[in-house]
Amino acid sequence: MTAQGIREDSTDAVAPTVEAQSGAVVEPKVKDASEKRFEWSHEEWAVDVELDTAESFEEWLHRETKYYIRANAGFYGQCVIVCIESKGDEFLCYVDYYKGKFPPWYNAEELSVLDIDELRHDAPQVKWDEWEWTTLQKNDFPLRLKEVIFLYPPQEPTMEWLFLSPEESGLAEMDI
Amino acid sequence: MKKLELMPIEETVKWAKHNSWYVADLLARRGTEGENPLIPRAEYEMLSFQTTFLQHPWLYLWLGEKVGMEGIRDICSSGHREFGIKTITPCNIQWGAGIALFGRLFLIDGGLIGPNDYIDNLRIIYSFWKTMFEGYMREGKPAVMDVGYVLQVLDQDVVEDLATQVEPLDDPELRATFGQFNSLAQLMGFLDHYDCRLGLGDTGPYEVDDKLILVRDCFVNEKSFPWTFVVGDLPFSYSMVLTFDKKKMMRDRKNGKLKMFSIYNTGTLFCDPPDYEDEALLDVAVYMRDQDYPNGTSTRIPLSELPEHIAKLESAVERMYQYLAMKPWFDKILEGNWVYVSASLPYVRAHDLEAEAAEMGFWDMDLRSMEYLLKGYTKAGEVQRNATAGLGAPPLQMPGFRCRGTKLGRYEIRN
């Protein structure tokens, strides 16, 4: 099974949808292998959406890109590379987004109360400040988002009941 | 022609980011641990990470010539059938190549190289590491995080056989004796490897009926280290097979008492609550092995004989502390360097190439790493803090990508 832990919700929705500025719903296209920019990426989307602000971009990420690496210290977004058009230029840049504390320097007290099962419900944040894995900048907005590149495949937990939340793994409904 | 096939330069971005995810998660746990004042950890890590980054690419290319891609994938095949050897232990398999990536980070953070310097070293290291991991875990994945922090290396029939050899810990006195042995063996493995996890390694949990099983290896006497004479009466490794009550763990996971029971890429078990291992522990078996693969054999130790091994371990730990206390600080930086260099020993031992690798220069110092150490020595602690905050792997700067230069994007650690 593909881990639901990498998805923000437990719905089975796969096809991403984008509401363009006009209000019309646009279906981003999942590129086939011959169209991909990098053959080693997991999945690439062709999208066409105008985003006015950094906040609208974060909302878009939260709504559409539901792949996460579930770690014990947080959730990390897998859409690491985006292609944008901004101010007459087009380029690729990195976007690091996460749920939890990042970098994850928790002290012992913070770790003791950290509940990853609960954290999954939070919205992600982009690491906007000086950070080598976020080269998109707030002053790039407004921009047109053209491509989204997911680097890595979803996790495949060997023991779902041990890794995922009891609700996600089905343990909550199980008689033991 | 046999050779290591290199990935495209751009693909290093994928693995650098992957690296940063699990390194961040590991360091989140390690950051809560103490430090040993006898060990110059920051300085020896600076030297050894640089040594492996600068020097070991030749080793990986040479191994490619000797054994080809399939041979690289087969490096861990002995670890599927045997334990108490270093080809099973994730810390060595992961970090032999992995620490070289930290070397690049230290050099960048020390202002000594830029992110696009030594690009071929980066490609060689990632290509070797990725190929080797294809033959390591049962699932063929490159990190424990990818399969939910479960690290299954041993074949299932081997595990099922081990499950028949365990002894119950119902007697509180026996349980306490085993607890003492478990702590001492781990401490000795840690000390023998200069306070790093290369001397330890858990794999599992494996499932057999209603039990979960961990196999814990403690390398208490690595015989390639010159200080082997200090601990010479110990075997090469002690191993423990630990079984846990699966149904109890499922109930505790369901009711929220057990938040995590995770094996990391260092082969380290982290639990929440931290003392959970003992709560769910049912039975154990203990083994020792005289030499690393491809030599040596494992011998079962009946639990009734643990007290004599505890006495040996207590004495060896005391001697090792004395050795470390007497050793000059700079000498310990050099010795720590060789410990991390030795993380690549399983790669050559797997194909019985240790002696040939030594002739080729496995133990030689790359003078560039010594030069860089001297340039960065006074700020090793600061560089280590900043580099680990950089989470392991800054991306290359490539055409078509927005770049940030070499000095931006670092985080200060606030203690």
XYZ file of C-alpha atoms in Angstrom:
591
model
C 0.000 0.000 0.000
C 1.102 3.540 -0.650
C 1.371 5.269 2.684
C -1.457 7.597 3.503
C 0.997 9.164 5.890
C 2.413 11.097 3.002
C -0.935 12.631 2.246
C -2.421 15.393 4.278
C -5.858 13.813 4.235
C -7.042 10.266 3.815
C -9.154 10.842 0.742
C -8.510 8.848 -2.376
C -8.400 11.912 -4.578
C -5.474 11.735 -6.961
C -6.070 14.230 -9.761
C -4.952 17.669 -8.666
C -7.158 20.636 -9.415
C -6.247 24.265 -9.743
C -8.502 27.244 -9.597
C -7.024 29.793 -11.931
C -7.386 33.507 -11.379
C -10.373 33.537 -13.699
C -12.152 31.205 -11.308
C -12.235 28.337 -13.809
C -11.004 25.022 -12.486
C -7.977 23.856 -14.430
C -6.721 20.299 -14.306
C -2.950 20.200 -13.937
C -1.503 17.582 -16.189
C 0.635 14.801 -14.801
C 3.402 14.519 -17.369
C 4.157 11.179 -18.908
C 7.683 9.856 -18.889
C 8.620 11.327 -22.268
C 7.548 14.828 -21.183
C 9.332 14.916 -17.871
C 12.096 17.447 -17.384
C 14.098 15.033 -15.196
C 13.778 11.306 -15.789
C 14.830 10.663 -12.172
C 11.999 12.667 -10.612
C 9.039 10.810 -9.135
C 6.266 12.833 -10.754
C 5.980 16.092 -12.643
C 2.931 18.306 -13.152
C 2.349 20.881 -15.856
C 0.244 23.621 -14.288
C -0.805 27.086 -15.296
C -1.873 29.235 -12.405
C -1.261 32.835 -11.470
C -0.452 33.435 -7.842
C -0.369 36.975 -6.499
C 1.163 36.483 -3.084
C 3.338 34.138 -1.085
C 0.322 33.358 1.064
C -1.714 32.267 -1.951
C 1.166 29.990 -2.960
C 1.229 28.361 0.472
C -2.528 27.858 0.283
C -2.094 26.272 -3.144
C 0.606 23.932 -1.844
C -1.586 22.939 1.086
C -4.573 22.264 -1.128
C -2.917 20.548 -4.060
C 0.458 19.009 -3.266
C -0.394 16.468 -0.652
C 2.732 14.398 -0.771
C 4.784 14.528 2.400
C 7.627 12.614 3.919
C 6.338 11.686 7.354
C 9.272 11.827 9.764
C 9.304 11.597 13.536
C 10.255 15.271 13.794
C 7.850 16.684 11.212
C 6.374 16.409 7.728
C 8.397 17.503 4.718
C 6.868 18.511 1.381
C 8.089 16.556 -1.619
C 7.380 19.187 -4.235
C 10.895 20.543 -4.055
C 11.322 22.114 -7.462
C 8.918 24.492 -9.213
C 9.159 26.310 -12.515
C 7.857 29.851 -12.434
C 7.529 32.800 -14.723
C 8.098 36.080 -12.957
C 8.921 39.581 -14.163
C 9.540 38.418 -17.713
C 11.893 35.609 -16.706
C 11.373 31.868 -16.348
C 13.426 29.706 -14.032
C 13.444 26.708 -11.731
C 13.700 27.143 -8.015
C 13.592 25.120 -4.844
C 10.772 25.319 -2.310
C 11.154 23.732 1.113
C 7.948 23.411 3.082
C 7.205 21.499 6.190
C 4.962 20.909 9.178
C 6.556 21.127 12.583
C 9.742 22.934 13.559
C 12.396 23.428 10.919
C 15.265 22.824 11.277
C 13.911 20.348 13.827
C 16.007 21.399 16.794
C 13.689 20.420 19.596
C 14.850 20.347 23.175
C 14.016 17.308 25.291
C 10.863 18.921 26.696
C 9.599 19.865 23.246
C 10.282 16.375 21.923
C 8.415 14.792 24.792
C 5.203 16.612 23.861
C 5.615 16.426 20.083
C 2.762 14.362 18.640
C 3.323 13.565 14.965
C -0.084 11.921 14.679
C -1.623 15.306 15.538
C 0.863 17.401 13.592
C -0.318 15.888 10.309
C -3.487 17.960 10.545
C -1.551 21.273 10.475
C -1.038 23.410 7.389
C 2.479 23.491 5.932
C 4.741 26.526 5.944
C 7.337 27.476 3.374
C 10.793 28.193 4.769
C 10.952 31.689 3.309
C 13.947 33.149 5.113
C 17.522 32.665 3.951
C 17.650 28.985 3.195
C 19.460 27.140 0.447
C 16.549 24.827 -0.295
C 14.113 27.701 -0.818
C 15.289 29.827 -3.709
C 11.824 31.103 -4.560
C 11.504 34.537 -2.970
C 8.553 36.554 -1.775
C 9.415 39.361 -4.174
C 8.980 36.952 -7.114
C 5.207 37.394 -6.667
C 3.003 37.877 -8.611
C 4.079 34.914 -10.692
C 2.806 32.229 -12.972
C 3.394 28.703 -11.699
C 4.143 26.446 -14.657
C 5.615 23.182 -13.371
C 5.767 21.256 -10.124
C 8.351 18.516 -9.665
C 8.034 15.871 -6.973
C 11.429 14.396 -6.310
C 10.669 11.304 -4.401
C 8.086 8.502 -4.306
C 5.696 8.090 -1.365
C 6.822 6.153 1.653
C 5.790 2.507 1.845
C 5.690 1.551 5.512
C 6.503 -2.072 6.299
C 4.385 -2.004 9.457
C 1.638 0.520 8.943
C 0.217 0.087 12.446
C 3.561 1.027 13.971
C 4.294 3.997 11.717
C 1.029 5.700 10.803
C -1.565 7.122 13.157
C -4.063 4.506 14.402
C -6.762 6.196 12.314
C -4.713 6.012 9.106
C -3.469 2.461 9.590
C -6.836 1.035 10.635
C -5.500 0.091 14.066
C -8.131 2.294 15.701
C -10.858 -0.015 14.402
C -9.023 -3.253 15.093
C -9.752 -5.695 17.917
C -6.474 -6.822 19.424
C 33.786 -3.727 -18.492
C 32.984 -3.637 -14.802
C 32.571 -0.133 -13.442
C 30.553 2.120 -11.176
C 27.893 3.727 -13.344
C 27.486 7.394 -12.431
C 24.156 9.176 -12.081
C 23.582 12.473 -13.941
C 24.913 15.510 -12.084
C 21.395 16.934 -11.691
C 20.186 13.761 -9.973
C 22.467 14.559 -7.052
C 19.866 17.193 -6.146
C 17.299 14.471 -5.514
C 19.580 12.543 -3.187
C 20.901 15.640 -1.473
C 17.357 16.604 -0.517
C 16.546 13.042 0.501
C 19.700 13.133 2.617
C 18.601 16.331 4.313
C 15.227 14.874 5.322
C 16.554 11.901 7.215
C 19.619 13.670 8.573
C 17.360 16.375 9.993
C 15.199 13.750 11.618
C 18.201 11.959 13.076
C 19.830 15.108 14.393
C 16.574 16.092 16.067
C 17.100 13.044 18.299
C 20.854 13.254 18.615
C 20.617 16.880 19.701
C 19.126 15.811 23.013
C 22.111 13.620 23.901
C 25.183 14.542 25.903
C 28.802 14.781 24.784
C 31.888 12.972 26.039
C 34.470 15.567 27.214
C 37.283 13.088 26.501
C 36.530 13.004 22.768
C 37.307 15.890 20.338
C 34.208 15.072 18.333
C 33.899 18.297 16.327
C 37.570 18.278 15.301
C 37.785 14.618 14.373
C 34.518 14.821 12.492
C 35.849 17.784 10.535
C 38.986 15.869 9.561
C 37.378 12.511 8.883
C 34.404 13.835 6.936
C 36.801 15.784 4.736
C 39.119 12.781 4.393
C 36.342 10.529 3.169
C 34.874 13.154 0.837
C 38.217 13.911 -0.750
C 39.800 10.474 -0.665
C 37.179 7.744 -0.852
C 35.863 8.383 -4.355
C 38.890 6.400 -5.601
C 37.772 3.509 -3.379
C 34.272 3.461 -4.834
C 35.562 3.668 -8.420
C 38.087 0.911 -7.690
C 35.390 -1.303 -6.172
C 33.317 -0.686 -9.291
C 36.205 -1.940 -11.414
C 36.701 -4.974 -9.184
C 33.122 -6.150 -8.684
C 30.865 -4.127 -11.007
C 27.381 -2.807 -10.257
C 26.041 -6.238 -9.251
C 28.997 -6.707 -6.924
C 28.236 -3.367 -5.289
C 24.600 -4.430 -4.852
C 25.884 -7.671 -3.293
C 28.014 -5.931 -0.655
C 25.361 -6.564 1.992
C 24.365 -10.078 0.905
C 26.274 -11.620 3.848
C 24.178 -9.394 6.134
C 21.042 -11.144 4.909
C 22.234 -14.429 6.399
C 24.533 -13.482 9.298
C 24.659 -10.950 12.121
C 27.437 -9.644 14.359
C 29.203 -8.505 11.166
C 29.480 -5.019 9.770
C 27.758 -5.676 6.450
C 24.462 -5.899 8.340
C 24.871 -2.759 10.379
C 23.137 0.312 8.978
C 25.476 2.816 10.555
C 28.445 1.478 8.597
C 26.514 0.804 5.408
C 24.903 4.239 5.462
C 27.660 6.407 6.821
C 30.729 4.956 5.152
C 29.590 6.930 2.146
C 27.240 9.262 4.028
C 29.878 10.977 6.129
C 31.700 11.941 2.941
C 28.658 14.042 2.087
C 29.034 15.791 5.433
C 32.648 16.404 4.438
C 31.457 18.471 1.498
C 29.159 20.355 3.841
C 31.924 21.092 6.346
C 34.191 22.333 3.565
C 31.469 24.600 2.198
C 30.489 25.902 5.615
C 34.116 26.463 6.508
C 34.397 28.680 3.440
C 37.042 26.348 2.011
C 35.218 25.200 -1.141
C 32.068 26.212 -3.029
C 29.002 24.046 -3.642
C 30.092 23.252 -7.193
C 33.620 22.149 -6.294
C 34.462 18.438 -6.421
C 31.209 17.726 -8.299
C 32.511 14.375 -9.535
C 33.225 13.308 -5.947
C 29.589 14.007 -5.150
C 28.364 11.983 -8.144
C 30.652 9.066 -7.327
C 29.654 8.958 -3.668
C 25.893 9.172 -4.311
C 26.090 6.646 -7.174
C 27.939 4.120 -5.026
C 25.737 4.670 -1.986
C 22.487 4.365 -3.951
C 23.631 1.191 -5.735
C 24.759 -0.435 -2.502
C 21.439 0.328 -0.785
C 19.554 -1.403 -3.607
C 20.899 -4.643 -2.138
C 20.692 -3.813 1.552
C 17.180 -3.677 2.969
C 14.600 -6.235 1.952
C 12.627 -3.514 0.184
C 15.648 -2.179 -1.722
C 14.985 1.362 -0.485
C 17.748 3.870 0.285
C 16.613 4.979 3.750
C 14.800 3.521 6.725
C 12.441 6.487 6.704
C 11.182 5.321 3.302
C 9.683 2.190 4.857
C 8.430 3.695 8.109
C 11.526 3.255 10.287
C 11.563 -0.534 10.027
C 14.916 -1.942 8.953
C 14.638 -5.547 7.834
C 17.907 -6.925 6.477
C 18.072 -10.559 7.623
C 16.133 -13.093 5.568
C 12.928 -14.238 7.212
C 14.036 -17.882 7.618
C 17.112 -16.691 9.540
C 14.927 -14.620 11.861
C 12.486 -17.479 12.374
C 15.364 -19.730 13.369
C 16.644 -17.117 15.829
C 13.170 -16.908 17.374
C 13.492 -20.540 18.420
C 16.712 -19.884 20.341
C 15.631 -17.163 22.773
C 15.315 -17.603 26.543
C 12.550 -15.931 28.579
C 13.338 -13.104 31.005
C 10.656 -13.991 33.560
C 13.159 -14.126 36.435
C 13.715 -10.508 37.638
C 17.330 -11.260 38.583
C 18.093 -12.647 35.125
C 16.332 -9.687 33.568
C 18.518 -7.299 35.567
C 21.667 -9.212 34.590
C 20.732 -9.042 30.930
C 19.964 -5.331 31.293
C 23.456 -4.761 32.674
C 25.035 -6.738 29.816
C 22.961 -4.882 27.225
C 24.065 -1.482 28.581
C 27.732 -2.421 28.882
C 27.994 -4.001 25.433
C 26.487 -0.897 23.847
C 28.760 1.406 25.853
C 31.846 -0.599 24.837
C 30.842 -0.596 21.163
C 30.336 3.148 21.370
C 33.677 3.777 23.109
C 35.662 1.460 20.826
C 34.437 3.601 17.911
C 35.364 6.893 19.539
C 31.904 7.719 20.807
C 30.074 7.238 17.539
C 27.424 4.789 16.422
C 29.634 2.846 14.018
C 30.129 0.432 16.916
C 26.431 -0.357 17.250
C 23.553 -1.424 15.107
C 19.983 -2.618 15.496
C 18.026 -4.171 12.664
C 14.320 -4.947 12.717
C 11.750 -5.067 13.978
C 11.122 -8.358 12.251
C 7.809 -10.161 12.694
C 7.499 -13.788 13.786
C 3.999 -14.815 14.874
C 2.951 -12.617 17.800
C 6.407 -11.232 18.443
C 8.489 -8.421 17.055
C 12.228 -9.088 16.988
C 15.263 -6.819 17.038
C 18.818 -7.991 16.365
C 21.346 -5.736 18.119
C 25.056 -5.877 17.230
C 27.751 -4.278 19.404
C 31.220 -4.158 17.823
C 33.272 -4.052 20.988
C 36.700 -4.828 19.491
C 37.317 -3.664 15.911
C 40.603 -5.386 15.214
C 41.774 -2.948 12.562
C 42.094 -0.209 15.200
C 45.533 0.097 16.868
C 43.853 0.281 20.283
C 42.562 -3.264 19.880
C 45.257 -4.269 22.414
C 43.394 -2.252 25.051
C 40.281 -4.398 24.645
C 42.016 -7.502 23.307
C 40.236 -10.032 25.490
C 36.857 -9.105 24.025
C 35.386 -10.766 20.949
C 34.902 -8.749 17.762
C 31.188 -8.389 18.488
C 28.399 -9.283 20.864
C 24.900 -9.661 19.441
C 21.529 -9.800 21.106
C 18.254 -11.107 19.755
C 15.379 -9.376 21.563
C 11.737 -10.341 21.222
C 8.841 -8.029 22.040
C 5.160 -8.522 22.760
C 3.542 -7.434 19.506
C -0.033 -7.373 20.824
C 0.939 -5.189 23.772
C 2.700 -2.830 21.365
C -0.363 -2.702 19.124
C -2.607 -1.946 22.098
C -0.213 0.764 23.297
C 0.014 2.274 19.815
C -3.773 2.247 19.594
C -4.348 3.929 22.956
C -1.589 6.490 22.351
C 0.848 5.278 25.006
C 3.396 4.209 22.349
C 4.081 7.169 20.097
C 7.074 5.730 18.254
C 9.294 2.664 18.047
C 11.649 3.573 15.246
C 14.938 2.336 13.848
C 16.925 5.145 12.247
C 19.567 5.004 9.503
C 22.209 4.773 12.205
C 20.678 1.516 13.409
C 19.539 3.288 16.542
C 16.240 2.483 18.212
C 14.375 5.555 19.422
C 11.216 4.975 21.457
C 8.589 7.254 22.873
C 8.264 6.701 25.790
C 12.063 6.339 25.986
C 12.080 3.313 28.304
C 9.537 1.386 26.270
C 12.016 -1.264 25.062
C 12.205 -2.838 28.495
C 8.441 -2.663 29.013
C 7.672 -4.858 26.018
C 10.755 -7.116 26.140
C 9.932 -10.834 26.477
C 12.921 -13.077 25.639
C 16.522 -12.760 24.491
C 19.453 -14.695 23.099
C 23.089 -13.551 23.174
C 25.925 -14.362 20.762
C 29.545 -13.415 20.200
C 31.663 -13.485 17.074
C 35.464 -13.631 16.966
C 36.099 -11.828 13.639
C 34.274 -9.783 11.038
C 33.005 -11.262 7.767
C 34.394 -13.002 5.701
C 36.184 -14.612 8.654
C 34.991 -15.809 12.027
C 31.982 -17.616 13.398
C 29.174 -16.821 15.844
C 28.863 -18.639 19.153
C 25.792 -18.710 21.362
C 26.280 -17.509 24.960
C 23.834 -19.069 27.443
C 22.310 -16.381 29.667
C 23.749 -18.202 32.688
C 27.233 -17.240 31.427
C 26.525 -13.520 31.129
C 28.196 -12.545 34.453
C 31.677 -13.467 33.167
C 31.139 -11.377 30.027
C 29.866 -8.505 32.154
C 33.087 -8.645 34.166
C 35.185 -8.574 30.973
C 33.216 -5.655 29.602
C 33.476 -3.652 32.839
C 37.223 -4.107 32.858
C 37.579 -3.212 29.160
C 35.433 -0.089 29.533
C 37.646 1.058 32.413
C 40.834 0.459 30.372
C 39.388 2.275 27.369
C 38.503 5.317 29.502
C 42.063 5.334 30.870
C 43.434 5.110 27.338
C 41.281 8.029 26.195
C 42.170 10.092 29.261
C 45.918 9.647 28.664
C 45.870 10.194 24.914
C 46.901 13.678 23.739
C 44.013 15.706 22.277
C 45.435 15.977 18.739
C 46.248 12.266 18.612
C 42.594 11.598 19.364
C 41.586 13.739 16.374
C 43.702 11.484 14.170
C 42.378 8.300 15.746
C 38.807 9.526 15.398
C 39.569 10.185 11.744
C 40.508 6.540 11.202
C 37.336 5.367 12.933
C 35.199 7.156 10.366
C 37.458 6.040 7.524
C 36.896 2.489 8.777
C 33.166 2.875 8.165
C 33.991 1.842 4.589
C 35.676 -1.389 5.725
C 32.537 -3.505 5.240
C 32.476 -2.481 1.566
C 35.867 -4.135 1.007
C 35.483 -6.954 3.531
C 32.295 -8.028 1.745
C 34.433 -9.110 -1.230
C 37.474 -10.100 0.827
C 39.422 -7.107 -0.520
C 40.565 -5.541 2.772
C 44.264 -6.333 2.330
C 44.280 -5.203 -1.294
C 42.452 -1.992 -0.388
C 45.064 -1.295 2.294
C 47.815 -1.704 -0.309
C 45.944 0.701 -2.555
C 45.937 3.368 0.177
C 42.793 2.777 2.213
C 44.522 3.978 5.397
C 46.518 6.782 3.802
C 45.857 10.372 4.817
C 44.750 12.647 2.016
C 46.939 15.660 2.602
C 44.257 18.016 1.318
C 42.022 17.012 4.226
C 44.848 17.693 6.685
C 45.444 21.056 5.016
C 41.752 21.884 5.288
C 41.729 20.761 8.926
C 44.505 23.189 9.778
C 42.649 25.988 7.999
C 39.404 25.192 9.776
C 40.685 23.855 13.087
C 39.953 26.857 15.282
C 36.362 27.056 14.124
C 35.578 23.329 14.020
C 32.898 23.592 16.698
C 31.200 26.494 14.969
C 31.392 24.838 11.547
C 29.995 21.609 12.963
C 27.017 23.439 14.465
C 26.327 25.384 11.294
C 26.883 22.421 9.011
C 24.495 20.193 10.884
C 21.963 23.024 10.892
C 22.380 22.967 7.114
C 20.969 19.456 7.321
C 23.523 17.592 5.374
C 23.454 18.580 1.789
C 23.228 21.950 0.044
C 22.232 21.602 -3.607
C 24.551 22.205 -6.505
C 24.076 25.461 -8.338
C 22.948 24.582 -11.838
C 21.997 26.362 -15.047
C 18.303 27.209 -15.166
C 17.967 27.225 -11.378
C 17.749 30.280 -9.155
C 20.876 30.093 -6.976
C 21.802 31.671 -3.705
C 25.539 31.639 -3.583
C 27.711 29.874 -1.086
C 27.237 31.840 2.088
C 23.497 32.230 2.367
C 20.874 29.991 3.799
C 22.624 28.833 6.928
C 21.018 28.660 10.327
C 22.490 29.472 13.653
C 21.820 26.999 16.436
C 20.314 28.669 19.433
C 20.989 26.631 22.528
